[in-house]
CSV table of C-alpha atoms in Angstrom, one decimal:
chain,number,residue,atom,x,y,z
A,1,MET,CA,19.9,-9.3,5.3
A,2,ASP,CA,16.7,-8.3,7.0
A,3,GLY,CA,14.8,-5.1,6.5
A,4,ILE,CA,12.6,-3.2,4.3
A,5,LEU,CA,13.7,-1.3,1.0
A,6,PRO,CA,11.8,1.5,0.1
A,7,LEU,CA,12.2,1.1,-3.7
A,8,TRP,CA,11.4,4.0,-6.3
A,9,LYS,CA,9.7,1.8,-9.0
A,10,GLU,CA,10.3,3.1,-12.6
A,11,ARG,CA,7.7,3.1,-15.2
A,12,GLY,CA,7.6,0.1,-17.6
A,13,MET,CA,8.1,-2.5,-15.0
A,14,THR,CA,5.8,-4.6,-13.1
A,15,SER,CA,6.2,-5.0,-9.3
A,16,HIS,CA,7.2,-8.8,-9.9
A,17,ASP,CA,9.9,-7.6,-12.3
A,18,CYS,CA,11.6,-5.4,-9.4
A,19,VAL,CA,11.4,-8.4,-7.1
A,20,PHE,CA,12.9,-10.7,-9.8
A,21,LYS,CA,15.9,-8.1,-10.6
A,22,LEU,CA,16.3,-7.3,-6.6
A,23,ARG,CA,16.8,-11.2,-5.7
A,24,LYS,CA,19.7,-11.1,-8.1
A,25,ILE,CA,21.3,-7.9,-6.8
A,26,LEU,CA,21.0,-8.6,-3.4
A,27,GLN,CA,21.7,-12.3,-3.7
A,28,THR,CA,18.9,-13.6,-1.7
A,29,LYS,CA,15.5,-15.2,-2.7
A,30,LYS,CA,13.8,-13.9,0.5
A,31,VAL,CA,12.3,-10.9,-1.2
A,32,GLY,CA,8.8,-10.0,-1.7
A,33,HIS,CA,6.9,-6.6,-2.3
A,34,GLY,CA,4.2,-4.9,0.0
A,35,GLY,CA,1.7,-3.7,-2.7
A,36,THR,CA,1.5,-3.9,-6.5
A,37,LEU,CA,2.1,-0.8,-8.8
A,38,ASP,CA,0.7,-1.0,-12.3
A,39,PRO,CA,3.7,-0.8,-14.9
A,40,ASP,CA,2.4,2.5,-16.0
A,41,VAL,CA,2.9,4.0,-12.6
A,42,ASP,CA,5.9,5.1,-10.9
A,43,GLY,CA,6.7,5.4,-7.4
A,44,VAL,CA,7.3,4.0,-3.9
A,45,LEU,CA,7.0,0.3,-3.8
A,46,PRO,CA,8.0,-1.2,-0.3
A,47,ILE,CA,10.4,-4.3,-0.7
A,48,CYS,CA,10.6,-6.8,2.4
A,49,ILE,CA,13.9,-8.6,2.6
A,50,GLY,CA,14.6,-11.6,4.8
A,51,LYS,CA,12.6,-11.5,8.1
A,52,GLY,CA,11.0,-8.3,6.7
A,53,THR,CA,8.8,-10.7,4.4
A,54,LYS,CA,6.9,-11.4,7.6
A,55,VAL,CA,5.4,-8.2,7.6
A,56,ILE,CA,4.4,-7.9,4.1
A,57,GLU,CA,0.6,-8.5,4.6
A,58,TYR,CA,0.7,-5.5,7.1
A,59,LEU,CA,2.4,-3.3,4.4
A,60,GLN,CA,0.0,-4.0,1.9
A,61,ASP,CA,-3.1,-3.2,4.6
A,62,SER,CA,-1.5,0.4,5.1
A,63,GLY,CA,-2.6,4.0,3.7
A,64,LYS,CA,-1.2,5.2,0.4
A,65,ILE,CA,-0.7,8.7,-0.9
A,66,TYR,CA,-0.8,9.3,-4.8
A,67,GLU,CA,-0.5,12.3,-7.1
A,68,GLY,CA,-1.8,12.1,-10.6
A,69,GLU,CA,-3.8,13.7,-13.3
A,70,ILE,CA,-7.5,13.1,-14.4
A,71,THR,CA,-8.6,13.8,-17.9
A,72,LEU,CA,-12.2,14.3,-18.8
A,73,GLY,CA,-13.5,13.5,-22.7
A,74,PHE,CA,-12.9,9.8,-23.2
A,75,SER,CA,-12.4,6.6,-21.3
A,76,THR,CA,-10.3,3.4,-21.9
A,77,THR,CA,-10.6,-0.2,-21.3
A,78,THR,CA,-7.7,-0.1,-18.8
A,79,GLU,CA,-9.2,3.4,-17.0
A,80,ASP,CA,-5.6,4.8,-17.7
A,81,ARG,CA,-3.9,6.3,-20.8
A,82,SER,CA,-2.5,2.7,-22.0
A,83,GLY,CA,-6.0,1.4,-22.9
A,84,GLU,CA,-7.9,1.4,-25.8
A,85,VAL,CA,-10.6,4.1,-26.2
A,86,VAL,CA,-14.1,2.9,-25.6
A,87,GLU,CA,-16.2,6.2,-25.2
A,88,THR,CA,-15.8,9.6,-26.0
A,89,ARG,CA,-17.9,12.9,-25.4
A,90,ALA,CA,-16.4,16.3,-26.1
A,91,VAL,CA,-16.2,18.8,-23.4
A,92,GLU,CA,-17.7,21.8,-25.4
A,93,GLN,CA,-17.5,23.9,-22.2
A,94,PRO,CA,-14.9,23.7,-19.7
A,95,LEU,CA,-16.1,22.9,-16.0
A,96,SER,CA,-15.6,25.4,-13.3
A,97,ILE,CA,-13.1,25.0,-10.5
A,98,GLU,CA,-16.0,25.0,-8.0
A,99,GLU,CA,-17.8,22.3,-9.9
A,100,ILE,CA,-14.9,20.1,-9.8
A,101,ASP,CA,-13.8,20.6,-6.3
A,102,GLN,CA,-17.5,20.0,-5.0
A,103,MET,CA,-17.6,16.8,-6.7
A,104,MET,CA,-14.2,15.6,-5.7
A,105,ALA,CA,-15.3,16.4,-2.0
A,106,THR,CA,-18.3,13.8,-2.1
A,107,PHE,CA,-15.7,11.1,-2.6
A,108,ILE,CA,-14.3,11.5,1.0
A,109,GLY,CA,-15.0,8.9,3.4
A,110,THR,CA,-16.0,5.3,2.7
A,111,ILE,CA,-17.1,4.8,-0.9
A,112,LYS,CA,-18.0,1.5,-3.3
A,113,GLN,CA,-16.0,0.8,-6.3
A,114,ILE,CA,-16.4,-1.8,-8.8
A,115,PRO,CA,-12.7,-2.9,-9.7
A,116,PRO,CA,-11.5,-2.5,-13.2
A,117,MET,CA,-11.5,-5.4,-15.7
A,118,TYR,CA,-7.6,-5.0,-16.0
A,119,SER,CA,-6.8,-5.8,-12.1
A,120,ALA,CA,-5.6,-8.7,-10.3
A,121,VAL,CA,-9.0,-9.1,-8.4
A,122,LYS,CA,-10.1,-12.7,-8.5
A,123,VAL,CA,-13.3,-14.0,-9.7
A,124,ASN,CA,-14.2,-17.6,-9.7
A,125,GLY,CA,-10.4,-18.5,-9.2
A,126,LYS,CA,-9.2,-16.5,-12.2
A,127,ARG,CA,-8.0,-12.8,-12.3
A,128,LEU,CA,-10.2,-10.0,-13.8
A,129,TYR,CA,-7.2,-9.2,-16.3
A,130,GLU,CA,-7.2,-12.7,-17.6
A,131,TYR,CA,-10.9,-12.4,-18.6
A,132,ALA,CA,-10.2,-9.0,-20.0
A,133,ARG,CA,-7.4,-10.3,-22.4
A,134,ALA,CA,-9.5,-12.9,-23.4
A,135,GLY,CA,-12.3,-10.5,-24.7
A,136,GLU,CA,-14.5,-12.1,-21.8
A,137,THR,CA,-16.5,-9.9,-19.3
A,138,VAL,CA,-17.7,-11.2,-15.9
A,139,GLU,CA,-19.7,-9.6,-12.9
A,140,ARG,CA,-17.2,-7.8,-10.5
A,141,PRO,CA,-17.7,-7.6,-6.9
A,142,GLU,CA,-18.3,-4.2,-5.4
A,143,ARG,CA,-15.8,-3.2,-2.7
A,144,LYS,CA,-15.3,-0.5,-0.3
A,145,ALA,CA,-12.8,1.9,-0.3
A,146,VAL,CA,-11.5,4.7,2.1
A,147,ILE,CA,-10.7,8.1,0.8
A,148,GLU,CA,-9.0,10.4,3.5
A,149,SER,CA,-8.5,13.2,1.1
A,150,PHE,CA,-9.0,13.7,-2.5
A,151,LYS,CA,-7.9,17.4,-3.7
A,152,ARG,CA,-7.2,19.0,-6.9
A,153,THR,CA,-3.6,20.3,-6.8
A,154,THR,CA,-3.5,22.6,-10.3
A,155,GLU,CA,-5.7,24.6,-12.4
A,156,PRO,CA,-8.0,22.7,-14.7
A,157,VAL,CA,-6.4,22.9,-18.2
A,158,TYR,CA,-8.9,22.8,-21.1
A,159,ASP,CA,-7.6,21.4,-24.4
A,160,GLU,CA,-9.7,23.2,-27.3
A,161,ALA,CA,-8.5,21.0,-30.2
A,162,ASN,CA,-9.3,17.8,-28.6
A,163,LYS,CA,-12.2,18.8,-26.5
A,164,THR,CA,-10.8,17.4,-23.2
A,165,GLN,CA,-10.2,18.9,-19.7
A,166,SER,CA,-7.2,17.9,-17.3
A,167,TRP,CA,-6.1,18.7,-14.0
A,168,ARG,CA,-3.7,17.2,-11.3
A,169,PHE,CA,-4.6,15.6,-8.1
A,170,GLN,CA,-3.5,14.2,-4.6
A,171,VAL,CA,-5.4,11.3,-2.9
A,172,THR,CA,-4.8,9.9,0.5
A,173,CYS,CA,-6.5,6.3,0.5
A,174,GLY,CA,-6.7,3.0,2.3
A,175,LYS,CA,-5.8,-0.5,0.9
A,176,GLY,CA,-7.5,-1.7,-2.2
A,177,THR,CA,-8.4,1.7,-3.5
A,178,TYR,CA,-8.3,1.9,-7.4
A,179,VAL,CA,-7.2,5.4,-8.2
A,180,ARG,CA,-8.2,4.6,-11.9
A,181,THR,CA,-11.6,4.0,-10.9
A,182,LEU,CA,-11.6,6.8,-8.7
A,183,ALA,CA,-11.1,9.0,-11.9
A,184,VAL,CA,-13.5,7.3,-14.0
A,185,ASP,CA,-16.4,7.5,-11.2
A,186,LEU,CA,-15.4,11.2,-10.8
A,187,GLY,CA,-15.9,12.0,-14.5
A,188,GLU,CA,-19.3,9.9,-14.5
A,189,LYS,CA,-20.5,12.4,-11.7
A,190,LEU,CA,-19.1,15.4,-13.6
A,191,GLY,CA,-21.1,14.0,-16.8
A,192,TYR,CA,-18.2,12.6,-19.0
A,193,PRO,CA,-16.3,9.7,-19.7
A,194,ALA,CA,-12.9,9.9,-17.9
A,195,HIS,CA,-9.6,8.1,-17.3
A,196,MET,CA,-6.4,8.6,-15.2
A,197,SER,CA,-3.8,10.0,-17.5
A,198,ASP,CA,-1.1,9.9,-15.2
A,199,LEU,CA,-0.2,8.5,-11.7
A,200,THR,CA,2.7,8.4,-9.0
A,201,ARG,CA,2.8,6.9,-5.7
A,202,LEU,CA,4.4,9.3,-3.1
A,203,ALA,CA,4.1,7.0,-0.1
A,204,SER,CA,3.1,3.5,0.9
A,205,GLY,CA,3.6,1.5,4.0
A,206,GLY,CA,4.8,4.5,6.1
A,207,PHE,CA,7.7,5.2,3.6
A,208,SER,CA,7.9,8.2,1.2
A,209,VAL,CA,9.6,9.3,-1.9
A,210,GLY,CA,12.5,10.9,0.3
A,211,GLN,CA,13.4,7.4,1.5
A,212,ALA,CA,13.3,5.6,-2.0
A,213,ALA,CA,16.3,4.2,-4.0
A,214,THR,CA,16.0,3.2,-7.8
A,215,LEU,CA,17.3,-0.3,-8.6
A,216,ALA,CA,20.3,1.1,-10.1
A,217,GLN,CA,21.3,2.9,-6.6
A,218,VAL,CA,20.6,-0.2,-4.8
A,219,SER,CA,23.0,-2.0,-7.3
A,220,GLU,CA,25.6,0.6,-6.7
A,221,LEU,CA,25.2,0.4,-2.9
A,222,MET,CA,25.4,-3.4,-2.9
A,223,GLU,CA,28.6,-3.1,-5.0
A,224,LYS,CA,30.2,-0.9,-2.4
A,225,GLY,CA,29.0,-2.7,0.6
A,226,GLN,CA,26.8,0.0,1.6
A,227,ILE,CA,23.3,-1.7,1.2
A,228,ASP,CA,22.4,-0.6,4.8
A,229,GLN,CA,22.2,2.8,3.8
A,230,ALA,CA,19.0,1.9,1.7
A,231,LEU,CA,17.5,-0.3,4.2
A,232,GLN,CA,14.7,0.6,6.9
A,233,PRO,CA,14.2,-1.7,10.1
A,234,ILE,CA,11.4,-4.0,10.1
A,235,GLU,CA,10.2,-2.0,13.1
A,236,GLU,CA,9.4,0.9,10.8
A,237,ALA,CA,6.8,-1.0,9.3
A,238,MET,CA,4.9,-1.5,12.4
A,239,LYS,CA,5.4,1.8,14.0
A,240,GLU,CA,1.5,2.5,13.9
A,241,PHE,CA,0.7,-0.5,15.7
A,242,PRO,CA,0.3,-0.3,19.5
A,243,ARG,CA,3.7,-1.2,21.2
A,244,ILE,CA,4.5,-3.2,24.3
A,245,ASP,CA,8.2,-3.3,25.5
A,246,LEU,CA,8.5,-6.8,27.2
A,247,THR,CA,10.5,-7.5,30.5
A,248,ASP,CA,13.1,-10.1,30.5
A,249,ALA,CA,10.6,-12.5,32.2
A,250,ASP,CA,7.9,-11.6,29.6
A,251,TRP,CA,10.4,-12.2,26.7
A,252,GLN,CA,10.9,-15.8,27.7
A,253,LYS,CA,7.1,-16.4,27.6
A,254,VAL,CA,6.7,-14.7,24.3
A,255,LYS,CA,9.8,-16.3,22.6
A,256,ASN,CA,7.9,-19.7,23.2
A,257,GLY,CA,4.6,-18.7,21.9
A,258,GLN,CA,2.7,-18.8,25.1
A,259,VAL,CA,-0.6,-17.6,25.7
A,260,LEU,CA,-0.8,-14.3,28.0
A,261,PRO,CA,-3.4,-12.9,30.2
A,262,MET,CA,-3.9,-9.2,28.9
A,263,LYS,CA,-4.0,-8.0,32.6
A,264,ALA,CA,-0.3,-8.8,32.9
A,265,PHE,CA,0.2,-5.7,30.6
A,266,GLY,CA,-2.3,-3.5,32.1
A,267,ILE,CA,-4.8,-4.1,29.1
A,268,LYS,CA,-8.5,-4.0,29.7
A,269,GLN,CA,-9.5,-4.2,26.2
A,270,MET,CA,-7.5,-4.3,22.7
A,271,PRO,CA,-6.0,-1.0,21.7
A,272,GLY,CA,-6.1,-2.5,18.3
A,273,GLU,CA,-6.7,-5.7,16.0
A,274,LEU,CA,-3.0,-6.7,16.9
A,275,ILE,CA,-0.2,-5.6,19.5
A,276,ALA,CA,3.6,-5.4,18.5
A,277,PHE,CA,5.9,-6.9,21.2
A,278,PHE,CA,9.3,-5.5,21.4
A,279,TYR,CA,12.1,-6.6,23.3
A,280,ASN,CA,15.3,-4.7,23.3
A,281,ASP,CA,13.8,-2.2,21.0
A,282,GLN,CA,13.5,-5.0,18.4
A,283,LEU,CA,10.0,-6.2,17.2
A,284,VAL,CA,9.7,-9.9,18.1
A,285,SER,CA,6.1,-10.9,17.9
A,286,LEU,CA,2.5,-9.7,17.0
A,287,TYR,CA,-0.5,-10.8,19.3
A,288,GLY,CA,-4.1,-10.6,18.9
A,289,GLN,CA,-6.9,-11.3,21.2
A,290,HIS,CA,-7.8,-15.0,21.9
A,291,PRO,CA,-10.6,-16.0,19.5
A,292,GLU,CA,-12.5,-18.0,22.4
A,293,LYS,CA,-11.1,-16.6,25.7
A,294,ASN,CA,-11.2,-12.7,25.2
A,295,TRP,CA,-9.1,-11.9,28.3
A,296,LEU,CA,-6.2,-13.6,26.8
A,297,LEU,CA,-3.6,-12.6,24.2
A,298,LYS,CA,-2.5,-15.2,21.5
A,299,PRO,CA,0.6,-15.1,19.1
A,300,SER,CA,-0.6,-14.1,15.6
A,301,LYS,CA,3.1,-13.9,14.0
A,302,VAL,CA,6.2,-14.7,15.5
A,303,ILE,CA,9.0,-12.1,14.0
A,304,ARG,CA,12.2,-13.2,15.9
A,305,ASN,CA,12.9,-16.0,18.4
A,306,GLU,CA,16.3,-14.3,19.0
A,307,VAL,CA,17.3,-10.8,19.4
A,308,SER,CA,20.6,-8.9,19.6
A,309,PRO,CA,22.0,-7.4,22.5
A,310,ALA,CA,20.9,-3.8,23.4
A,311,SER,CA,22.8,-1.2,25.6
A,312,HIS,CA,19.7,-1.0,27.8
A,313,SER,CA,16.7,-3.5,28.5
A,314,LEU,CA,13.8,-3.4,30.6
A,315,SER,CA,14.1,-5.0,34.1
A,316,ASP,CA,11.0,-6.5,35.7
A,317,ASN,CA,10.7,-3.7,38.0
A,318,GLU,CA,10.4,-0.9,35.2
């Protein structure tokens, strides 16, 4: 069983919980996830199975889309609604839509973030959440994040009784972005302590809500022998990579891991960090530029040494 399963992770479970349960359901140990989701967050979690585990790192590096809610008026230890309140400031006068939208627009582009204490970032060989649980604080490294889009999707709601203001948003962002921190930093710019009061991941690794199946649905498909209905081919994870379709002669070289001249494929300069080599419409290898001889291509990761027959394959003359 090889492929990628876009899983709909339900709230209350860790990403590791999902992997543990799927190993039992799918009856295979070769299962891994392509991007952690916090227990309080639901949404799309790409699960790699069999040879699909070879592309986990590329799924983790891909962009993501979230929708959620920001609440002004108080902040928490975890930067979301599950934490303890650490700072409050009553919103006496609700902010205008113009103020909110203008400030949200300032986050588009490359920004700097300091990861939350309750996160898996390692400092001195120890994860930040381990320090946090022990009541310790540690200097956190600043990181860069890319925000492609950050927009309000509902009218702001003012809670006069609790003196808070909330609105829903959608964000499209690059790898390593902490949406919780985005909410906190936005609040700070608006002059209030804030937290992320709700979050759902709509897309990750090129897979979206419409393709995702719950654990219960996966279990049912497995019992019926129809698990293929939920699986996406490994090739789907690499569809954004520059692609080269190999001739029969090229395939013999690639399957043996040979270093190849760029000019053999008409390449003058790398179209990206990696090139995806396909044979018989199947992803077989990822090649990158040779670190010393920049006119050569060197295998970065072998996906398949063997391919199944196809109805049409490229000849050397095509």
